[in-house]
Coordinates of C-alpha atoms in Angstrom, one line a residue:
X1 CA -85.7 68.5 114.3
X2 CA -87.8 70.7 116.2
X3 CA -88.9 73.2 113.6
X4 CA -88.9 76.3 116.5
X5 CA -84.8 75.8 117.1
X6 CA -85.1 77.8 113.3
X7 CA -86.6 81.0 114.2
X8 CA -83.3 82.3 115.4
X9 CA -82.1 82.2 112.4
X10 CA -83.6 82.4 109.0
X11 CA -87.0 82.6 109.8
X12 CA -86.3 85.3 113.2
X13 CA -89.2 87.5 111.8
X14 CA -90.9 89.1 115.3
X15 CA -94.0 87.9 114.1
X16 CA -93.0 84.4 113.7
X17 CA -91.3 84.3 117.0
X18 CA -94.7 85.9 118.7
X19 CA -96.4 83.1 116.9
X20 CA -94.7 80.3 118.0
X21 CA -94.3 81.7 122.1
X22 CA -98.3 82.6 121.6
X23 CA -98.5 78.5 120.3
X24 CA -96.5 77.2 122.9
X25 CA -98.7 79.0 125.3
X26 CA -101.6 77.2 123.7
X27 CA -99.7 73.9 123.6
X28 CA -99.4 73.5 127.3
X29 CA -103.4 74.8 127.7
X30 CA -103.9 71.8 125.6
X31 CA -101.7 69.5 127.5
X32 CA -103.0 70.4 130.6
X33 CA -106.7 69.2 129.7
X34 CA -105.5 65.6 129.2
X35 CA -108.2 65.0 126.9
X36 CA -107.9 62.2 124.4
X37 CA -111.2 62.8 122.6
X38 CA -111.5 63.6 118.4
X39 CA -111.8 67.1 119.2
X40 CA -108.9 67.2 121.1
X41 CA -106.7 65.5 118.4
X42 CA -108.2 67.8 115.9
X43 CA -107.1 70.6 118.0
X44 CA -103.3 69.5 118.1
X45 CA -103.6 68.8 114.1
X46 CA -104.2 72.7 114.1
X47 CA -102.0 73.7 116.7
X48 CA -99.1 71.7 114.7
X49 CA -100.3 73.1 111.3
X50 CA -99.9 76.8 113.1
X51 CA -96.0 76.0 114.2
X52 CA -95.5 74.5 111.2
X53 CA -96.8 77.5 109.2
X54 CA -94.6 80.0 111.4
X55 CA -91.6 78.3 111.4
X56 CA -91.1 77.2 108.2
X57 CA -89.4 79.0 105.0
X58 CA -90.1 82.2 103.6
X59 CA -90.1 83.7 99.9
X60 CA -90.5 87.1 99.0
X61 CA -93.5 85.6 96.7
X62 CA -95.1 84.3 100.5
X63 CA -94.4 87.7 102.0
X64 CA -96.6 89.2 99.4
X65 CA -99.4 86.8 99.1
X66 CA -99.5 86.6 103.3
X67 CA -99.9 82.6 103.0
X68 CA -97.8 82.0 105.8
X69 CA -99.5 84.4 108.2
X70 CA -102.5 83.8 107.3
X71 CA -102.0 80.2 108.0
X72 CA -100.4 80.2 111.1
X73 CA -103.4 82.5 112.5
X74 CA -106.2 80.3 110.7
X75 CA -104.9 77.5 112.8
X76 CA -104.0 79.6 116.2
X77 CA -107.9 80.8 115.8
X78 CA -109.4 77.5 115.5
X79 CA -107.3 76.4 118.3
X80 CA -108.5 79.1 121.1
X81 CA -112.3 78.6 119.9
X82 CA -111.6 74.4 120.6
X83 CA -110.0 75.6 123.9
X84 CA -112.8 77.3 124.7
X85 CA -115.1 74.5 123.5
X86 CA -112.9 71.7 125.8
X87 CA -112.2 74.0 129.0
X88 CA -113.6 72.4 132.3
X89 CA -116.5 74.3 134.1
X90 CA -114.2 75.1 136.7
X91 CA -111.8 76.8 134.4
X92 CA -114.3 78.6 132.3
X93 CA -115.0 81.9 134.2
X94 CA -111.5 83.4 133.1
X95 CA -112.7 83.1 130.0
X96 CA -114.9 86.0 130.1
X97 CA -112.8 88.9 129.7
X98 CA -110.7 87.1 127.1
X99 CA -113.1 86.8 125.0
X100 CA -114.7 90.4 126.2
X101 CA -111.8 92.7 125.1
X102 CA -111.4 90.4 121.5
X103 CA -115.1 91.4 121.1
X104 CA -114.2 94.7 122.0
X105 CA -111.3 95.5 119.9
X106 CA -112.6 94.2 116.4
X107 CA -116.5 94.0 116.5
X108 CA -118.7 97.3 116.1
X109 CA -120.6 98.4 119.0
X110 CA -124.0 97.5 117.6
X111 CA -122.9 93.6 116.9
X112 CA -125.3 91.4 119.0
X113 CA -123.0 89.3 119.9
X114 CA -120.4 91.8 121.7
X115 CA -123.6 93.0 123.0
X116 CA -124.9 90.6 124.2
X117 CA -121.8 88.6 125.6
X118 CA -121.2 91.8 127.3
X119 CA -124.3 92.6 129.2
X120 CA -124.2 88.7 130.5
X121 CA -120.7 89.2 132.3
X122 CA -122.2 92.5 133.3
X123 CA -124.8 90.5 135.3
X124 CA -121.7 87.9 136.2
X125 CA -118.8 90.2 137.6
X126 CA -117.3 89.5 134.7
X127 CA -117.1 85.8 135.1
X128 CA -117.9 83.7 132.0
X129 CA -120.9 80.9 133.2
X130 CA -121.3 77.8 131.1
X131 CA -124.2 78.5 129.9
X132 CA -122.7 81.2 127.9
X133 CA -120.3 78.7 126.9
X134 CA -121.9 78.7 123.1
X135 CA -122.2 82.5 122.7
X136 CA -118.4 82.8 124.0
X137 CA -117.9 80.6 120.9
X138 CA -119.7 82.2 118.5
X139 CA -118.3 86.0 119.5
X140 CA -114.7 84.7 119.8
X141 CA -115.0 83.4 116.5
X142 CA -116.7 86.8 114.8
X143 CA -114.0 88.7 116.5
X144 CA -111.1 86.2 115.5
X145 CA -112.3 86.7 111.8
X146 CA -112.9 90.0 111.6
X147 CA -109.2 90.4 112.7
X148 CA -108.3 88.6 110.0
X149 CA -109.8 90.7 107.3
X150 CA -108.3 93.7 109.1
X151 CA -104.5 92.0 108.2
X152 CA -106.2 91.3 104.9
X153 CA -106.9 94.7 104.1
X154 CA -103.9 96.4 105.4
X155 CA -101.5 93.5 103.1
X156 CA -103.6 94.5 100.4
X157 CA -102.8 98.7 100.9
X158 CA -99.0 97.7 101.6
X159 CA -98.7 95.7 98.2
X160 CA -101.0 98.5 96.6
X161 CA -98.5 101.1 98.0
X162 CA -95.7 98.5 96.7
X163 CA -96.9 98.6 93.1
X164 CA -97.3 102.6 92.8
X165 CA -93.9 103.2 94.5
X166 CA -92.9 100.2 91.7
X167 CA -94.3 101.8 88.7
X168 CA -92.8 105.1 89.8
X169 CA -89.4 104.3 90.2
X170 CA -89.8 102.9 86.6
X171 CA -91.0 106.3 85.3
X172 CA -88.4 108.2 87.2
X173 CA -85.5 105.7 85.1
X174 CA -87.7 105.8 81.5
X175 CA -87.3 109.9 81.9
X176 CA -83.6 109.4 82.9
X177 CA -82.5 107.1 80.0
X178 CA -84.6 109.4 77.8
X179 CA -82.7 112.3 79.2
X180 CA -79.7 111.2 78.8
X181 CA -80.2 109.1 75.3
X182 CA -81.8 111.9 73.7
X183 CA -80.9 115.6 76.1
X184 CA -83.1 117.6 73.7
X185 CA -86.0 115.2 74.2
X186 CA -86.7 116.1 77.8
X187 CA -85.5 120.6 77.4
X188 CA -84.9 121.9 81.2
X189 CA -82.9 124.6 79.9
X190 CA -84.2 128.4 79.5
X191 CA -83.6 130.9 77.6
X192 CA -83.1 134.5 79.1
X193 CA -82.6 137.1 76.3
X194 CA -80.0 139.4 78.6
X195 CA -78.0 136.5 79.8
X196 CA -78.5 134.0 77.7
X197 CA -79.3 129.7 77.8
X198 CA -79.4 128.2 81.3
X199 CA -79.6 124.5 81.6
X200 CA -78.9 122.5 84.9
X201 CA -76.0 121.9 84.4
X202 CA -73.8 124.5 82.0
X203 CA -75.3 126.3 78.8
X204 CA -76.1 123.6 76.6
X205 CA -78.1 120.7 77.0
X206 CA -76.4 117.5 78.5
X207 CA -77.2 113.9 79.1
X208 CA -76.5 114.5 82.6
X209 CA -79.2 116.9 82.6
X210 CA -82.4 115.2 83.6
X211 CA -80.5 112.7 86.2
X212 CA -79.3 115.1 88.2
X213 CA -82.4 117.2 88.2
X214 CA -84.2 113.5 89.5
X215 CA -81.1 113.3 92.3
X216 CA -82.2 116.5 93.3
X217 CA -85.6 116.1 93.9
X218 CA -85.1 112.3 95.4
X219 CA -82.6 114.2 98.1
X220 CA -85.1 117.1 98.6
X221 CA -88.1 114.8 99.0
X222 CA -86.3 112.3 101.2
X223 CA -85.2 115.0 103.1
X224 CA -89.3 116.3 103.4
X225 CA -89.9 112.8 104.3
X226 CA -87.6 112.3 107.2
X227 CA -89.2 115.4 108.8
X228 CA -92.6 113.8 108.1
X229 CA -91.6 110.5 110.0
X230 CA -92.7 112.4 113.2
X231 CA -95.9 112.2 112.6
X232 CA -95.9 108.2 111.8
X233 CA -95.8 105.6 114.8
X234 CA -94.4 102.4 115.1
X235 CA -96.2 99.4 114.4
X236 CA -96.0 95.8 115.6
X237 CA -98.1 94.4 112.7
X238 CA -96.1 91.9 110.1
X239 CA -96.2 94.9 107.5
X240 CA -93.9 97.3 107.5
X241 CA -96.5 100.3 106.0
X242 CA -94.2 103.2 107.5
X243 CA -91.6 102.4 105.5
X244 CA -93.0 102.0 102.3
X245 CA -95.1 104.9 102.8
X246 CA -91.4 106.4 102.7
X247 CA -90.1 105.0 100.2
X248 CA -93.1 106.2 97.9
X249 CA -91.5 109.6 98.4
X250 CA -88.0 109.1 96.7
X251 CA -89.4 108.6 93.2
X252 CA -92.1 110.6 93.3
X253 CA -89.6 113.6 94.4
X254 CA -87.8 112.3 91.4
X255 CA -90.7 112.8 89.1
X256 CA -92.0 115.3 90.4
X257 CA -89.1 118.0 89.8
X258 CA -88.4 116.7 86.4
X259 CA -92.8 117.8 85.7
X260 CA -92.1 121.2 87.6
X261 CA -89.4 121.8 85.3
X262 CA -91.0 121.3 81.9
X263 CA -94.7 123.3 83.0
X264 CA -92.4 126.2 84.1
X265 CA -90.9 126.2 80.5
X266 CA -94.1 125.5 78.7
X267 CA -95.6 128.8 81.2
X268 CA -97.9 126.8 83.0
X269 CA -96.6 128.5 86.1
X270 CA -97.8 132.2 86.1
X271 CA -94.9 134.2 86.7
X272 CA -92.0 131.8 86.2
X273 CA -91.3 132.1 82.2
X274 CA -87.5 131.7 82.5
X275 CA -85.0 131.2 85.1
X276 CA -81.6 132.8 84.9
X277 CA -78.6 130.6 86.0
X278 CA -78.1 126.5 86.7
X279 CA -78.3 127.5 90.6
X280 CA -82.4 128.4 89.7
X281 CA -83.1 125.8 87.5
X282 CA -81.6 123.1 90.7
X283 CA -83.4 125.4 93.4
X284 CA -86.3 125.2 91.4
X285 CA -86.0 121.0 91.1
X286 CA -85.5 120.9 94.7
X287 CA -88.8 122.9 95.6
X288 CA -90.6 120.6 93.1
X289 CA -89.2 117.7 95.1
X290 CA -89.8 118.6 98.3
X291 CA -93.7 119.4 96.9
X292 CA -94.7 115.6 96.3
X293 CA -95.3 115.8 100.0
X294 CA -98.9 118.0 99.0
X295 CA -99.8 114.4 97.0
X296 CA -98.1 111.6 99.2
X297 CA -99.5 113.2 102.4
X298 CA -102.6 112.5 101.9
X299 CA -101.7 108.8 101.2
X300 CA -99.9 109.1 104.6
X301 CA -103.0 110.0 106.1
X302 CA -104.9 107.0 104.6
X303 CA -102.0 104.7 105.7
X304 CA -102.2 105.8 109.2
X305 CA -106.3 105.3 109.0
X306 CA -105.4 101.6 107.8
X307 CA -103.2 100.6 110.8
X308 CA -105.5 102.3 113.4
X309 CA -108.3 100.0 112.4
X310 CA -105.9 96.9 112.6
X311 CA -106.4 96.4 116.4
X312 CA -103.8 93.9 118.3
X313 CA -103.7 93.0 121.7
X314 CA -101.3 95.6 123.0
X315 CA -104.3 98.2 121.9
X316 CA -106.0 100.2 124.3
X317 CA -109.9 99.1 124.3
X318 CA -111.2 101.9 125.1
X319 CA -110.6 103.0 122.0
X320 CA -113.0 100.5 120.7
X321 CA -116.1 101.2 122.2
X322 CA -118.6 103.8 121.3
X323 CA -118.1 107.5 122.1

């Protein structure tokens, strides 16, 4: 069975099915040299290792780690560079810009090799000579890893991000169960001498208490983060950061107001010593939710920074080279 006919299905990631139309691509380059030498059987050993990489099974364990990906591209890399090595004379010069904008997009402008590559097919209209053959090699490859490690880095900030939002949610449910095992553990009531104890939900503490204070703030800060989601573009990489740069929000929000609550009863907020009815006290949890935004923002920023530097084909080059 041809392991493509399963991308439809199980495996229908859009990165899988880019991988295996980019292979196929790369399979009929390879046919068309009709070379039978070692280095042409070497290059269909990787070109099968790459389809079999993309279409096979998926974990949530390989979605972490990156194996898969990081296999499939491995193999796709070391397939273009034998291209490149194998291509005819007469097929070479098409080459140049290929290889030119790869440079481009993920080499800094002071790498000799981009440098250099460039200023020869500045001389060449562009046109990649065979004599250049070995530096086309050598820059392709540079440019193929250091795309690599930009993937690398931006899996490593997504299961980073991952953890945080992870160790959050499990603080946001220790101060829920402790809320609502214990209600005069966590106090979010106040007491105003001319009307009397206020808590979020009646006049005495309740188990329900610190819950609905955390439902409160997750609403208010998902509701902060939707508006926020203007200012976060797609992305066609196999991570997903927007999203769990949103999802970081919800129990964060969650914490958050539950924190505001207690320093505004222990007077660590100058001029809020004691709120007057249920309606403050869930005002005040919203505001405190909606305020993680001051703290996550600025992991927003970074996020954005991280998938700007991961430069695919579709991105402008321009924007690589030196201002």
């Amino acid at each position: 069975m041809d392991p493509t006919q399963d991308v439809a299905g199980k495996n229908a990631f859009s990165w899988r099915q880019r991988a295996l139309a980019y292979i196929a691509e790369l399979q009929s380059q390879l046919n068309g040299l009709k070379d039978k030498s070692p280095e042409a059987e070497g290059t269909q050993r990787h070109l099968d290792a790459a389809r079999e990489a993309a279409a096979g099974e998926h974990s949530l364990r390989e979605a972490w780690s990156g194996t898969a990906l990081d296999r499939t591209w491995e193999n796709i890399n070391q397939v273009e560079v034998a291209l490149l090595r194998l291509m005819p004379d007469k097929d070479l010069p098409w080459w140049g810009s290929d290889v030119l904008a790869r440079a481009l997009q993920h080499l800094g402008p002071q790498d000799p090799r981009r440098v250099k590559l460039e200023e020869h097919l500045r001389d060449q209209d562009g046109q990649l000579s065979p004599q250049d053959r070995t530096l086309a090699v050598i820059t392709l490859q540079a440019a193929n890893i250091a795309a690599q490690q930009e993937k690398v880095r931006l899996r490593s900030f997504r299961n980073t991000i991952l953890i945080s939002t992870t160790v959050m949610t499990l603080v946001a449910v220790a101060l829920a169960l402790v809320g609502a095992l214990i209600p005069q553990a966590i106090k979010l009531c106040f007491n105003e001498p001319s009307t009397g104890p206020s808590c979020p939900i009646g006049r005495v503490p309740t188990a329900w208490d610190v819950p609905v204070v955390e439902i409160v703030g997750l609403a208010s800060a998902s509701l902060v983060g939707a508006i926020g989601l203007r200012h976060i573009y797609g992305t066609s990489t196999p991570y997903t950061l927007p999203i769990v740069l949103a999802l970081l929000k919800l129990p964060a929000g969650a914490v958050s107001a539950v924190i505001g609550l207690v320093l505004i009863q222990a007077r660590f907020v100058p001029g809020l010593s004691e709120l007057d009815t249920s309606a403050q006290i869930i005002g005040w949890a919203a505001i405190f939710g909606a305020a993680q935004q001051l703290v996550t923002r600025l992991v927003d920023e970074q996020g954005q920074q991280v998938l700007e530097n991961v430069r695919g084909a579709s991105r402008d080059v321009e924007a690589a080279k030196p201002r």
